[in-house]
mmCIF file of N, CA and C in Angstrom:
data_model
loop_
_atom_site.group_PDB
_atom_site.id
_atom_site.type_symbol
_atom_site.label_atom_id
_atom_site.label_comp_id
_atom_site.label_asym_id
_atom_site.label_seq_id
_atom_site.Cartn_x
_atom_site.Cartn_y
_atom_site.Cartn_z
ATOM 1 N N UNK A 1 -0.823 -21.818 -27.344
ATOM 2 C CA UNK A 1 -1.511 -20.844 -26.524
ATOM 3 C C UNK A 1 -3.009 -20.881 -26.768
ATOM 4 N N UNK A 2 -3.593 -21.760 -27.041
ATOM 5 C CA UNK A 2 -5.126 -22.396 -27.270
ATOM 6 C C UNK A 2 -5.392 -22.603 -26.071
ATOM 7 N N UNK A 3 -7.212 -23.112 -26.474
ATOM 8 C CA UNK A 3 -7.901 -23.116 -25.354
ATOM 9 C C UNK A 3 -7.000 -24.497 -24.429
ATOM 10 N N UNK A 4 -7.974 -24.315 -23.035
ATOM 11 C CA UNK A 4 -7.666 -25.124 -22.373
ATOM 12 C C UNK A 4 -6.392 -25.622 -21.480
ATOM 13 N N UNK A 5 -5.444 -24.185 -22.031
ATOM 14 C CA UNK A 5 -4.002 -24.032 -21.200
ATOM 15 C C UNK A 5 -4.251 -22.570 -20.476
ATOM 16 N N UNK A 6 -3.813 -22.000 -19.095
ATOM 17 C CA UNK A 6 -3.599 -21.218 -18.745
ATOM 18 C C UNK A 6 -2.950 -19.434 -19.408
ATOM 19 N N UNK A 7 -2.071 -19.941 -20.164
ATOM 20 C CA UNK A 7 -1.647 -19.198 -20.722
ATOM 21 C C UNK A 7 -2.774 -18.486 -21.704
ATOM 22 N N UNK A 8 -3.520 -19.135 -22.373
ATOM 23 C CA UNK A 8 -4.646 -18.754 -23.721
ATOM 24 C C UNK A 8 -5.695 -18.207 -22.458
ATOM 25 N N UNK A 9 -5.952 -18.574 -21.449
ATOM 26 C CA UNK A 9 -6.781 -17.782 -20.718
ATOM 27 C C UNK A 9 -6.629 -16.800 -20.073
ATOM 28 N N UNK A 10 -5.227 -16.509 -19.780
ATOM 29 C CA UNK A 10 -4.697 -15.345 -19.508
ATOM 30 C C UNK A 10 -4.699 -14.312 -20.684
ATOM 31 N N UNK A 11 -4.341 -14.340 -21.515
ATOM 32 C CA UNK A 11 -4.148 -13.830 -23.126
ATOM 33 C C UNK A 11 -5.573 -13.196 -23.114
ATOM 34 N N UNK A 12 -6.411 -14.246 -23.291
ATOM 35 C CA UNK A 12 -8.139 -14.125 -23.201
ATOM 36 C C UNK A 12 -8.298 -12.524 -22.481
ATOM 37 N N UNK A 13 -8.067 -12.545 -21.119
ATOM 38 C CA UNK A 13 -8.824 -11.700 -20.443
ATOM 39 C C UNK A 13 -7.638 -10.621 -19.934
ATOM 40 N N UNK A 14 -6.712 -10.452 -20.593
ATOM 41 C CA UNK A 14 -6.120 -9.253 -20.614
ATOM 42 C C UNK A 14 -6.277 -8.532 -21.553
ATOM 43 N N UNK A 15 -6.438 -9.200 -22.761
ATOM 44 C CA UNK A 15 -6.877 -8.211 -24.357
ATOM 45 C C UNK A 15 -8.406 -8.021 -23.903
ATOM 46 N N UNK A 16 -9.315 -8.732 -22.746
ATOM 47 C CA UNK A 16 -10.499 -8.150 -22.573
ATOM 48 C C UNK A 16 -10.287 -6.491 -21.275
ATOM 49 N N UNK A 17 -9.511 -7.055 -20.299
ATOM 50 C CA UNK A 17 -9.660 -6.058 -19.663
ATOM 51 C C UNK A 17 -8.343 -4.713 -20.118
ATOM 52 N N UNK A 18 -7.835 -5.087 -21.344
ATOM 53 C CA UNK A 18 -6.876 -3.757 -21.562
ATOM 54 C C UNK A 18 -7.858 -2.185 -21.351
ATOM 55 N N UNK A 19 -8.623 -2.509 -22.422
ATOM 56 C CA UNK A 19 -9.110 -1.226 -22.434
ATOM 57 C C UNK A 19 -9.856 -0.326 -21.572
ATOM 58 N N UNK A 20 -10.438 -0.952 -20.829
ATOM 59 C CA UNK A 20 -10.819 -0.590 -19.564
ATOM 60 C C UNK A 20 -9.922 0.238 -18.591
ATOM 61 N N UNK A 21 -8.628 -0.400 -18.698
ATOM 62 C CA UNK A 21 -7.137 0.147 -17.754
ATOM 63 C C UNK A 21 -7.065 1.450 -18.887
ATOM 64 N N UNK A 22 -7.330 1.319 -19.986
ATOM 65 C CA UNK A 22 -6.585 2.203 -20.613
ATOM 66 C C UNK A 22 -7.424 3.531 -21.126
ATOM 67 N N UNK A 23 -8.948 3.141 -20.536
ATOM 68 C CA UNK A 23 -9.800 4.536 -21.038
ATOM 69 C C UNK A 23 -9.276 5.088 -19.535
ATOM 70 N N UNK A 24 -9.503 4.418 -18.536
ATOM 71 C CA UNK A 24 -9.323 5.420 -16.967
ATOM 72 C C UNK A 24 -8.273 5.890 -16.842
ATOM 73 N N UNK A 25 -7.279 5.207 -17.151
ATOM 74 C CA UNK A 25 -5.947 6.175 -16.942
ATOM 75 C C UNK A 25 -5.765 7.508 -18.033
ATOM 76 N N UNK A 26 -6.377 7.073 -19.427
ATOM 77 C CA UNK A 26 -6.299 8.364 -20.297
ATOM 78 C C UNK A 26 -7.035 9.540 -19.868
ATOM 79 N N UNK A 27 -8.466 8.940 -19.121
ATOM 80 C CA UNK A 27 -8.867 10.021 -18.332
ATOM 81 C C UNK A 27 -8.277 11.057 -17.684
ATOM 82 N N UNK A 28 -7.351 10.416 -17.018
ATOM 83 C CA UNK A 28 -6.722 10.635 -16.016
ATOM 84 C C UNK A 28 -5.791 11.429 -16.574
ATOM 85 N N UNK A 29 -4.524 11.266 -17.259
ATOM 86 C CA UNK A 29 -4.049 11.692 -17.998
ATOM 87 C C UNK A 29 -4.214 13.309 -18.695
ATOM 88 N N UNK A 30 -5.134 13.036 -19.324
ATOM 89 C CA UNK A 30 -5.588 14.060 -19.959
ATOM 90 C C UNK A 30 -6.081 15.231 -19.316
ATOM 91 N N UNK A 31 -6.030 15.187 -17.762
ATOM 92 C CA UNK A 31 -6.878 16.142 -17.138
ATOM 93 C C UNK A 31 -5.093 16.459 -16.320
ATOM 94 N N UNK A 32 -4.151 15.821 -16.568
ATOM 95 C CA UNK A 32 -3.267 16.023 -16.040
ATOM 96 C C UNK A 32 -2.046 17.621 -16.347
ATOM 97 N N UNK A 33 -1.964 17.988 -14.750
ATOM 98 C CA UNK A 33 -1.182 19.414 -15.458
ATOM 99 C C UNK A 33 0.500 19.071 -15.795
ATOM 100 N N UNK A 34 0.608 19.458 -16.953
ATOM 101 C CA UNK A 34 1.891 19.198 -17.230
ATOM 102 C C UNK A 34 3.655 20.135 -16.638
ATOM 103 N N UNK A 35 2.793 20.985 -16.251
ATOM 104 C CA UNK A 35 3.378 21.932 -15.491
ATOM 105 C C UNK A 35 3.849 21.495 -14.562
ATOM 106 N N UNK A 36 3.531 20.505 -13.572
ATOM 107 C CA UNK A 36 4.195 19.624 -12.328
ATOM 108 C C UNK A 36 5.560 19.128 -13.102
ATOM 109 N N UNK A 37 5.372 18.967 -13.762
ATOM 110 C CA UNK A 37 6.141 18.083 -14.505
ATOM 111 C C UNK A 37 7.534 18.813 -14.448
ATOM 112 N N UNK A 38 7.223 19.862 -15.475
ATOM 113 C CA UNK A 38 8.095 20.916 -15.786
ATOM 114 C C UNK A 38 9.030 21.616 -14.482
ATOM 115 N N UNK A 39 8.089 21.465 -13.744
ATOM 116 C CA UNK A 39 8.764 21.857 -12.161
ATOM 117 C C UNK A 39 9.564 21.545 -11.387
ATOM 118 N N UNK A 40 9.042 20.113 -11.099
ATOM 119 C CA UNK A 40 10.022 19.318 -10.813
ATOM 120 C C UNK A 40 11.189 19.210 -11.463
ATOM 121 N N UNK A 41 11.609 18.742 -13.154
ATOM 122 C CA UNK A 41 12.639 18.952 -13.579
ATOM 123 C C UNK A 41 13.293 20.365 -13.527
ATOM 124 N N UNK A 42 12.765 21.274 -13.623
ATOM 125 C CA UNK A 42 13.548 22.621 -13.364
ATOM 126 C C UNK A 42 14.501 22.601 -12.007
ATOM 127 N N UNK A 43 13.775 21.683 -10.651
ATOM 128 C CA UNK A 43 14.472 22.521 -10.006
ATOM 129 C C UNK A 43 15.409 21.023 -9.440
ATOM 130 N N UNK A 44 15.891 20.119 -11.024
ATOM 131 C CA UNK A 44 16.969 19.365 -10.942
ATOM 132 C C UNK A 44 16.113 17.886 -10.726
ATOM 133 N N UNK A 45 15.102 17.434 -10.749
ATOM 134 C CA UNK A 45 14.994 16.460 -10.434
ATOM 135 C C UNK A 45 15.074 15.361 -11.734
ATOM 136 N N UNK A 46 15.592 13.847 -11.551
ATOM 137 C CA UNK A 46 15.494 13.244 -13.092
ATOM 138 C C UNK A 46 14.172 12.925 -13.682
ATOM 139 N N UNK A 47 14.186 12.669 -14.860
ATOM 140 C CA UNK A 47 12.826 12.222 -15.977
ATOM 141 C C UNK A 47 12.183 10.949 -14.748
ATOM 142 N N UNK A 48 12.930 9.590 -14.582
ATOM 143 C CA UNK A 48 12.902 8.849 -13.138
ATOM 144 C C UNK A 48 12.309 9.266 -12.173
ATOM 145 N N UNK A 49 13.176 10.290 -11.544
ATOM 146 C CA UNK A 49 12.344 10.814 -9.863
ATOM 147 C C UNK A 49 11.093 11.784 -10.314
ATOM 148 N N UNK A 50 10.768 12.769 -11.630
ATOM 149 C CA UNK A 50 9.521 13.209 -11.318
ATOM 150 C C UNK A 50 8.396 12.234 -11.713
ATOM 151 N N UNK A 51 8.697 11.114 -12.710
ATOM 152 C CA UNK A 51 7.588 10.506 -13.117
ATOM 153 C C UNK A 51 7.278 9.365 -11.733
ATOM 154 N N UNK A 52 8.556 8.937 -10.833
ATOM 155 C CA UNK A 52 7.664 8.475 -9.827
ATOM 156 C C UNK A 52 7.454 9.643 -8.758
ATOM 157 N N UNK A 53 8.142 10.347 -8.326
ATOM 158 C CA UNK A 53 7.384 11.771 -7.213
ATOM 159 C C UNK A 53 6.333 12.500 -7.545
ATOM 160 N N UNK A 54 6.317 12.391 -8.788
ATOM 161 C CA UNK A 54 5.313 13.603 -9.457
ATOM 162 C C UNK A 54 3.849 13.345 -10.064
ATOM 163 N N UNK A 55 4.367 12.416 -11.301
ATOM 164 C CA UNK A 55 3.085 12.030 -12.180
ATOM 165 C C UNK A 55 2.258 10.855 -12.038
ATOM 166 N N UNK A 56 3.580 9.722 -11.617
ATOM 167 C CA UNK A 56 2.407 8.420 -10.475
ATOM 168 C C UNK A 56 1.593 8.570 -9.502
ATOM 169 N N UNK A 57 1.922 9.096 -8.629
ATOM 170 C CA UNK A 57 0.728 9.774 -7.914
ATOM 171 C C UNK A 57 -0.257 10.125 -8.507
ATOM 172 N N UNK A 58 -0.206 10.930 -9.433
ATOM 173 C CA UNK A 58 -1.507 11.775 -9.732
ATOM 174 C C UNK A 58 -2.323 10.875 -10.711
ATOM 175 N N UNK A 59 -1.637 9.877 -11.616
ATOM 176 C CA UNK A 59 -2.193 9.179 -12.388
ATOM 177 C C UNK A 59 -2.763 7.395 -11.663
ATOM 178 N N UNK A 60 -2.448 7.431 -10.338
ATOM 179 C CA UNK A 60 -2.277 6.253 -9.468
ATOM 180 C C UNK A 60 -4.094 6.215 -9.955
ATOM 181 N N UNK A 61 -5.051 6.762 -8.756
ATOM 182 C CA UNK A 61 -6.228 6.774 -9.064
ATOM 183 C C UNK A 61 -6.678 6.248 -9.899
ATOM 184 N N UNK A 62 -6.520 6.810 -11.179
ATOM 185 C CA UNK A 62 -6.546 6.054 -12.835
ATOM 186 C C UNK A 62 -5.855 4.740 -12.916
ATOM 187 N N UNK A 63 -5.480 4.182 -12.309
ATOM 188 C CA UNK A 63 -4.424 2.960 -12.792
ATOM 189 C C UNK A 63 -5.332 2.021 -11.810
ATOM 190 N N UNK A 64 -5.748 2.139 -10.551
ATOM 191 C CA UNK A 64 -6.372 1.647 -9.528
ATOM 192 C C UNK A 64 -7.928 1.340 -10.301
ATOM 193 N N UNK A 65 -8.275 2.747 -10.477
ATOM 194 C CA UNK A 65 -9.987 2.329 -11.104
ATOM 195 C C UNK A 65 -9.995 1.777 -11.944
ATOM 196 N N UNK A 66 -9.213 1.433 -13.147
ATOM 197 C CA UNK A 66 -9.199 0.870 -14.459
ATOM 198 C C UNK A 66 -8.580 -0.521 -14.093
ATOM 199 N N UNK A 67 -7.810 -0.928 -13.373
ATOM 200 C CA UNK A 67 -7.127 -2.015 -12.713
ATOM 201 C C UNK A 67 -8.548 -3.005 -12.021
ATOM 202 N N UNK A 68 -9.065 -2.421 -11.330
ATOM 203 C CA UNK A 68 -10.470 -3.035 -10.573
ATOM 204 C C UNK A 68 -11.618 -3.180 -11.302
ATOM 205 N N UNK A 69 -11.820 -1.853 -12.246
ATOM 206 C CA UNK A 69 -12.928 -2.124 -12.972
ATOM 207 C C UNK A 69 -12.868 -3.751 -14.506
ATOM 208 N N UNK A 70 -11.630 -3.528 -14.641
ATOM 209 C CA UNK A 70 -11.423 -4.461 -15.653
ATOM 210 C C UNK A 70 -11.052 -6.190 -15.301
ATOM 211 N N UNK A 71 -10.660 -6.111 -13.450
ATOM 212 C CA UNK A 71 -11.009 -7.323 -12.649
ATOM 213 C C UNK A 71 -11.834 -7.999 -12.747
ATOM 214 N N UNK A 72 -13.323 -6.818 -12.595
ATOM 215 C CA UNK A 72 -14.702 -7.506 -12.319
ATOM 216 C C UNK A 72 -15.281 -7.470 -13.792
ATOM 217 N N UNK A 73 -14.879 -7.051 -14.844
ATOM 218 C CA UNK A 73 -14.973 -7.343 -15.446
ATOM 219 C C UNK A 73 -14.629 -8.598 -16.363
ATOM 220 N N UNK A 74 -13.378 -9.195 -16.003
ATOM 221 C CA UNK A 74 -12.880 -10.233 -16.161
ATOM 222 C C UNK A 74 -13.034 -11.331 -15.758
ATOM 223 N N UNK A 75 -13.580 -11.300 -14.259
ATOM 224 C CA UNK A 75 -13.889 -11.602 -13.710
ATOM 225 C C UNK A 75 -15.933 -12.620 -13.527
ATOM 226 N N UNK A 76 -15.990 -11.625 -14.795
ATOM 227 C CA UNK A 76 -17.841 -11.799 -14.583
ATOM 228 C C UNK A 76 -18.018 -12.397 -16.003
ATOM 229 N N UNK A 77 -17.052 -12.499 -16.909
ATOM 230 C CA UNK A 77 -16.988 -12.498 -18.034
ATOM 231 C C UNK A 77 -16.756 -13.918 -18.421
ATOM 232 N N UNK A 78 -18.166 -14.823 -18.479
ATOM 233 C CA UNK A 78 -18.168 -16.132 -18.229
ATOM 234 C C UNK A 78 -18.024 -16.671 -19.360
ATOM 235 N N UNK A 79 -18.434 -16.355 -20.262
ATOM 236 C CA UNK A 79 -18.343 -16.569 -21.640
ATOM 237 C C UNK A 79 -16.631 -17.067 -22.087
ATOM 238 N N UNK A 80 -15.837 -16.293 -21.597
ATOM 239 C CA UNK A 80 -14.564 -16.596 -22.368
ATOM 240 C C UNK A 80 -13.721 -17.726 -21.666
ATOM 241 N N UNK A 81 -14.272 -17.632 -20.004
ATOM 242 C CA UNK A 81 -13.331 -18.527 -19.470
ATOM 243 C C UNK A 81 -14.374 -20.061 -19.432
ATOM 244 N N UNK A 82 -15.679 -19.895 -19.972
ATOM 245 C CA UNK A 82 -16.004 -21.379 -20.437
ATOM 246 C C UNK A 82 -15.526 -21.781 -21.689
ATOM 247 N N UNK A 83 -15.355 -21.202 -23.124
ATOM 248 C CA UNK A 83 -14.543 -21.571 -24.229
ATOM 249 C C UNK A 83 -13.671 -21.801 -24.077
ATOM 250 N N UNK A 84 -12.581 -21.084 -23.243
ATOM 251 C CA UNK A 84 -11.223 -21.721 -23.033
ATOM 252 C C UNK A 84 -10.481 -22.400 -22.125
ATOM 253 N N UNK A 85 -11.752 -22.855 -20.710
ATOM 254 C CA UNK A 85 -11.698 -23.816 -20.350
ATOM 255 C C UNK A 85 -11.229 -25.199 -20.661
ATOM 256 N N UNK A 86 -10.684 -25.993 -19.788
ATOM 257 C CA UNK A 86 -10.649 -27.501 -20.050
ATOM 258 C C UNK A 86 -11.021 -28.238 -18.869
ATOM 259 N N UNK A 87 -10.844 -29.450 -18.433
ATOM 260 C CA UNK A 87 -11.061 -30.345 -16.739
ATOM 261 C C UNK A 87 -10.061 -29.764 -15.979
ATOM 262 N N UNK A 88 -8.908 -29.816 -16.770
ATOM 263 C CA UNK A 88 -7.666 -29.157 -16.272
ATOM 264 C C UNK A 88 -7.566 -27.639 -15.091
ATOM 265 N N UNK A 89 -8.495 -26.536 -16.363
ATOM 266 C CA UNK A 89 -8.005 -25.191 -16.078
ATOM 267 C C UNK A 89 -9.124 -24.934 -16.259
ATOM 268 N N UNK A 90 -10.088 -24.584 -15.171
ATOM 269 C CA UNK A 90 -10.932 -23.707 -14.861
ATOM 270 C C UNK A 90 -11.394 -22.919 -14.099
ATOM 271 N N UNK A 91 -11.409 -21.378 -14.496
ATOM 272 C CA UNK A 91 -11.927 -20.426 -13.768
ATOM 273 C C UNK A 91 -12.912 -20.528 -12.106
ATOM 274 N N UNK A 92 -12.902 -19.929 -11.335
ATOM 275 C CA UNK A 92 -13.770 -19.936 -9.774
ATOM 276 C C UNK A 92 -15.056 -19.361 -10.812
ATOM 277 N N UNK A 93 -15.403 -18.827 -11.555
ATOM 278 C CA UNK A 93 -16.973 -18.289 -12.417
ATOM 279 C C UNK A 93 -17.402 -19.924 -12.956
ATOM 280 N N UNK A 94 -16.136 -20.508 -13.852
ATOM 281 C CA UNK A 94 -16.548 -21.609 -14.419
ATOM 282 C C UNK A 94 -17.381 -22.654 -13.361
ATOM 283 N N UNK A 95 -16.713 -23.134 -12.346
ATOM 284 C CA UNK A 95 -16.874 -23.929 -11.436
ATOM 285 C C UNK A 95 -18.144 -23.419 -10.909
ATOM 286 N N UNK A 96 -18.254 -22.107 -10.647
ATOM 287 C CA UNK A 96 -19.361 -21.900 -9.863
ATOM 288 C C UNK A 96 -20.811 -21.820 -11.001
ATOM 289 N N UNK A 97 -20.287 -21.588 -12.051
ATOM 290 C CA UNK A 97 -21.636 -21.748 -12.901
ATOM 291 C C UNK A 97 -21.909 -23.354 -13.242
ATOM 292 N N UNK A 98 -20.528 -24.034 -13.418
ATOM 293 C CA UNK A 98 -20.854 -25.396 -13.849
ATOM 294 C C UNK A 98 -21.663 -26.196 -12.299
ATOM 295 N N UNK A 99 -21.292 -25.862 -11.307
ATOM 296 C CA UNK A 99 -22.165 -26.278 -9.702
ATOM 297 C C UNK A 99 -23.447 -26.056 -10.105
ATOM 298 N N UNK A 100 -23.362 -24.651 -10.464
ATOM 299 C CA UNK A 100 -25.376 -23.928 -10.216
ATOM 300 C C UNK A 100 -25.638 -24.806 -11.222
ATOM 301 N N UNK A 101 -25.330 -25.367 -12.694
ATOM 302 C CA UNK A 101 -26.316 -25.730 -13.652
ATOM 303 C C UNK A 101 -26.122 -27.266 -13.693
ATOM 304 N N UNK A 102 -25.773 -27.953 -12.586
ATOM 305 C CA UNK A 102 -25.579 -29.302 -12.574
ATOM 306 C C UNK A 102 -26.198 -29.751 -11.012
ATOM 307 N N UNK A 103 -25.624 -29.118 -10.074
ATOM 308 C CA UNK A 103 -26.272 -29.560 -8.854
ATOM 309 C C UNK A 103 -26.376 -28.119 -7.704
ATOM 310 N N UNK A 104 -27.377 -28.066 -7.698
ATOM 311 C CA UNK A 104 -27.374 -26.727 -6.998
ATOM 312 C C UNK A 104 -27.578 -27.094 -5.738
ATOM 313 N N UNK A 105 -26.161 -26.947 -5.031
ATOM 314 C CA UNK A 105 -25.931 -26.201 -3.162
ATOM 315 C C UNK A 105 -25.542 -25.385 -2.441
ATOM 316 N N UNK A 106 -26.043 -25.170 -1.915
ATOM 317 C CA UNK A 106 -26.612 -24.491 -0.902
ATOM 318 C C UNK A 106 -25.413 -23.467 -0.335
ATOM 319 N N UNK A 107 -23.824 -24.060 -0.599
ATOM 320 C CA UNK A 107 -22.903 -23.446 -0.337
ATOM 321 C C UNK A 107 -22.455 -22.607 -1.520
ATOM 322 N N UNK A 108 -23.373 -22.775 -2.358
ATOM 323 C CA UNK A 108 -23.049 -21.618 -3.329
ATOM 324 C C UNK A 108 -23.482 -20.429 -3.273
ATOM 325 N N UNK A 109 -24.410 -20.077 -1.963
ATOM 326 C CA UNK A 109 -25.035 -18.856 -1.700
ATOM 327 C C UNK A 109 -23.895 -18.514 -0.702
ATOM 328 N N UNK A 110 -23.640 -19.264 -0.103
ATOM 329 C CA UNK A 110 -22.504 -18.617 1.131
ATOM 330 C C UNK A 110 -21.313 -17.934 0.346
ATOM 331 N N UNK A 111 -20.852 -18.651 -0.792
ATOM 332 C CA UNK A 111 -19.817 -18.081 -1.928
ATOM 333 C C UNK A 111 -19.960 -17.082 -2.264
ATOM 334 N N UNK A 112 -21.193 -16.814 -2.895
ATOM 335 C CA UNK A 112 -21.831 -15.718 -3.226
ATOM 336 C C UNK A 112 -21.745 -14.916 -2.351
ATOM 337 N N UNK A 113 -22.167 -14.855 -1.224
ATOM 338 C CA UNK A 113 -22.122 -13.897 -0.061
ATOM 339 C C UNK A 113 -20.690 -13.743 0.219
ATOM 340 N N UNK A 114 -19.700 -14.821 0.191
ATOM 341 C CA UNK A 114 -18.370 -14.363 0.822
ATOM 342 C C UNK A 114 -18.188 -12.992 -0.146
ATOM 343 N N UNK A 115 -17.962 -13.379 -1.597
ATOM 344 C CA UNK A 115 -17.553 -13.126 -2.441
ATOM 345 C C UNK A 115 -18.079 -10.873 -2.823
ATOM 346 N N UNK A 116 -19.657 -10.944 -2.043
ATOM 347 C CA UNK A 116 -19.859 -9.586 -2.478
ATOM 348 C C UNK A 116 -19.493 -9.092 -1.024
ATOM 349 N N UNK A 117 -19.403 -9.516 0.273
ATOM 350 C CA UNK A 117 -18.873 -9.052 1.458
ATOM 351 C C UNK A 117 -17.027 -8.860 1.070
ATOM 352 N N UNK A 118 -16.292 -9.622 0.447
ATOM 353 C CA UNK A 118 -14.582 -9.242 0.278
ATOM 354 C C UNK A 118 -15.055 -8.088 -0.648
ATOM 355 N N UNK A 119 -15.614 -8.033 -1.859
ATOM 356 C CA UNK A 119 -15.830 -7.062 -2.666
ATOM 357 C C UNK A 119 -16.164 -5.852 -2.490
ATOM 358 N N UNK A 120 -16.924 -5.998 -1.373
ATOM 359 C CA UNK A 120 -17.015 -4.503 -0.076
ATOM 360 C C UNK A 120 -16.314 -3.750 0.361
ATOM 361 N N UNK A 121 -15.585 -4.882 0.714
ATOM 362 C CA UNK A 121 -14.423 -4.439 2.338
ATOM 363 C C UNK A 121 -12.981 -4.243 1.343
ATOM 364 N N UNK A 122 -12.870 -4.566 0.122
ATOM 365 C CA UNK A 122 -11.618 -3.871 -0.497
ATOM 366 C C UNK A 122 -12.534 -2.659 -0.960
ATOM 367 N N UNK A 123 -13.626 -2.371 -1.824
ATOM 368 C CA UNK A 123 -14.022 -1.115 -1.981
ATOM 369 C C UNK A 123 -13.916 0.004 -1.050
ATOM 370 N N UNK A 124 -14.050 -0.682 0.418
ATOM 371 C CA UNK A 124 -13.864 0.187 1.525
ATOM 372 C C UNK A 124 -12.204 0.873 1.459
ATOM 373 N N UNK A 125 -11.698 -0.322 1.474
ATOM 374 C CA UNK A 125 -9.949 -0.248 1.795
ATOM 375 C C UNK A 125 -9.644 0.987 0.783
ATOM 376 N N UNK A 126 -9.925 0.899 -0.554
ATOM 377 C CA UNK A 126 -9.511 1.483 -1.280
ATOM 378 C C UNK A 126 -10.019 2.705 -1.198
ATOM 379 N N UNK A 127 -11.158 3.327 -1.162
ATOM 380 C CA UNK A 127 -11.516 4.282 -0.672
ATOM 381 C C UNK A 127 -10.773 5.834 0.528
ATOM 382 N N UNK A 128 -10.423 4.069 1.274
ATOM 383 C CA UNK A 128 -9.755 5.070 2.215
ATOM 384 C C UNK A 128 -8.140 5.208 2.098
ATOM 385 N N UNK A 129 -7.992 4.336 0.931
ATOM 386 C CA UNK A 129 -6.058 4.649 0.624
ATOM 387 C C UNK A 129 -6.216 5.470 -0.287
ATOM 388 N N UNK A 130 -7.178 5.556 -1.185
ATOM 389 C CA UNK A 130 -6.994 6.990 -2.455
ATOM 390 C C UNK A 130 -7.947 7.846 -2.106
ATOM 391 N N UNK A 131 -9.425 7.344 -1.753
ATOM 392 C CA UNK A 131 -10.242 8.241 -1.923
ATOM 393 C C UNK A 131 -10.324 8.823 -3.247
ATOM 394 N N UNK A 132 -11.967 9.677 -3.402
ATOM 395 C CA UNK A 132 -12.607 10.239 -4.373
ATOM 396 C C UNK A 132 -12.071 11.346 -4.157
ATOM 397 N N UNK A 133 -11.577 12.159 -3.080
ATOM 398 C CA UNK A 133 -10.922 13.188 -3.695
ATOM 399 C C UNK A 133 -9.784 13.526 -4.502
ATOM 400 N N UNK A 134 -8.856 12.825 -3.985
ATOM 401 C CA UNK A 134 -7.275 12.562 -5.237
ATOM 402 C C UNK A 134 -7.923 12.435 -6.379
ATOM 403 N N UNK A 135 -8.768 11.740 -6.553
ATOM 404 C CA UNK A 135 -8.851 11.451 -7.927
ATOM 405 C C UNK A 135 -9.867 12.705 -8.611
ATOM 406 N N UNK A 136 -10.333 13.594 -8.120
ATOM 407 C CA UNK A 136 -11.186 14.908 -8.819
ATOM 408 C C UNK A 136 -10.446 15.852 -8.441
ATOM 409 N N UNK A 137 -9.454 16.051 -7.443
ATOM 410 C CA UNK A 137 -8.270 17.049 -7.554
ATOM 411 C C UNK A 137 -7.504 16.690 -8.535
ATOM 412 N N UNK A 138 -7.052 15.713 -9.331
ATOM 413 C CA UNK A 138 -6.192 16.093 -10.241
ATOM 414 C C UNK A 138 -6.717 16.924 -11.831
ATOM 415 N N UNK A 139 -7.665 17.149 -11.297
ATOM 416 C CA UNK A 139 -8.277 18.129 -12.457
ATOM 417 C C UNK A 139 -8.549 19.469 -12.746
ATOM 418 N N UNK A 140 -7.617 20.114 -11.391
ATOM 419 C CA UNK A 140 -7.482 21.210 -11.473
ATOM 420 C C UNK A 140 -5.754 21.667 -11.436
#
């Protein structure tokens, strides 16, 4: 599971982006009323049906922002996927940094541009499937 196999680069940038998933959802969490909880089972539902009817929902938000934030983080995080690179297995960051510092064209600005225009248009998407409000209502 060393450099230069898929697997060691996967390894790589999940122990980088854990914590990231795991401060937003504790956020999340922690602002969470436990009382839903309690409710739902009172009036018969299983440990199963309230944690998906009940508490996924409310903790979704958190799982989404920490999920994306630790993407682009992983994502930007050139350093690890050039060490554990090989010819074999390399990252779209690797390639695109090894282009810019060897022969720089011109279609690497269009990349660039694809790349912060998709980065948009899911920020958009997502926006409008959770929105900023779900996620500051669960704090009351």
């Amino acid at each position: 599971y060393g450099g230069g196999t898929w697997t060691g680069l996967l390894i790589a940038h999940v122990f980088i982006g854990t914590p990231y998933v795991v401060g937003s959802v504790t956020a999340v969490v922690q602002r969470f009323n436990v009382r839903l909880e309690e409710a739902a089972q009172s009036l018969g539902a299983s440990r199963w049906s309230t944690f998906r009817r009940v508490t996924l929902p409310v903790i979704l938000p958190g799982v989404y922002s920490g999920a994306t934030y630790a993407f682009l983080v992983s994502f930007s995080d050139l350093p690890i996927a050039l060490f554990l690179s090989s010819s074999e297995v390399r990252t779209f960051p690797v390639v695109l940094f090894q282009a810019m510092d060897y022969d720089f064209d011109p279609s690497l600005l269009a990349v660039s541009t694809i790349i912060i225009a998709l980065s948009f248009a899911v920020m958009l998407v997502l926006q409008r499937m959770i929105g900023l409000g779900s996620l500051l209502r669960t704090g009351k």
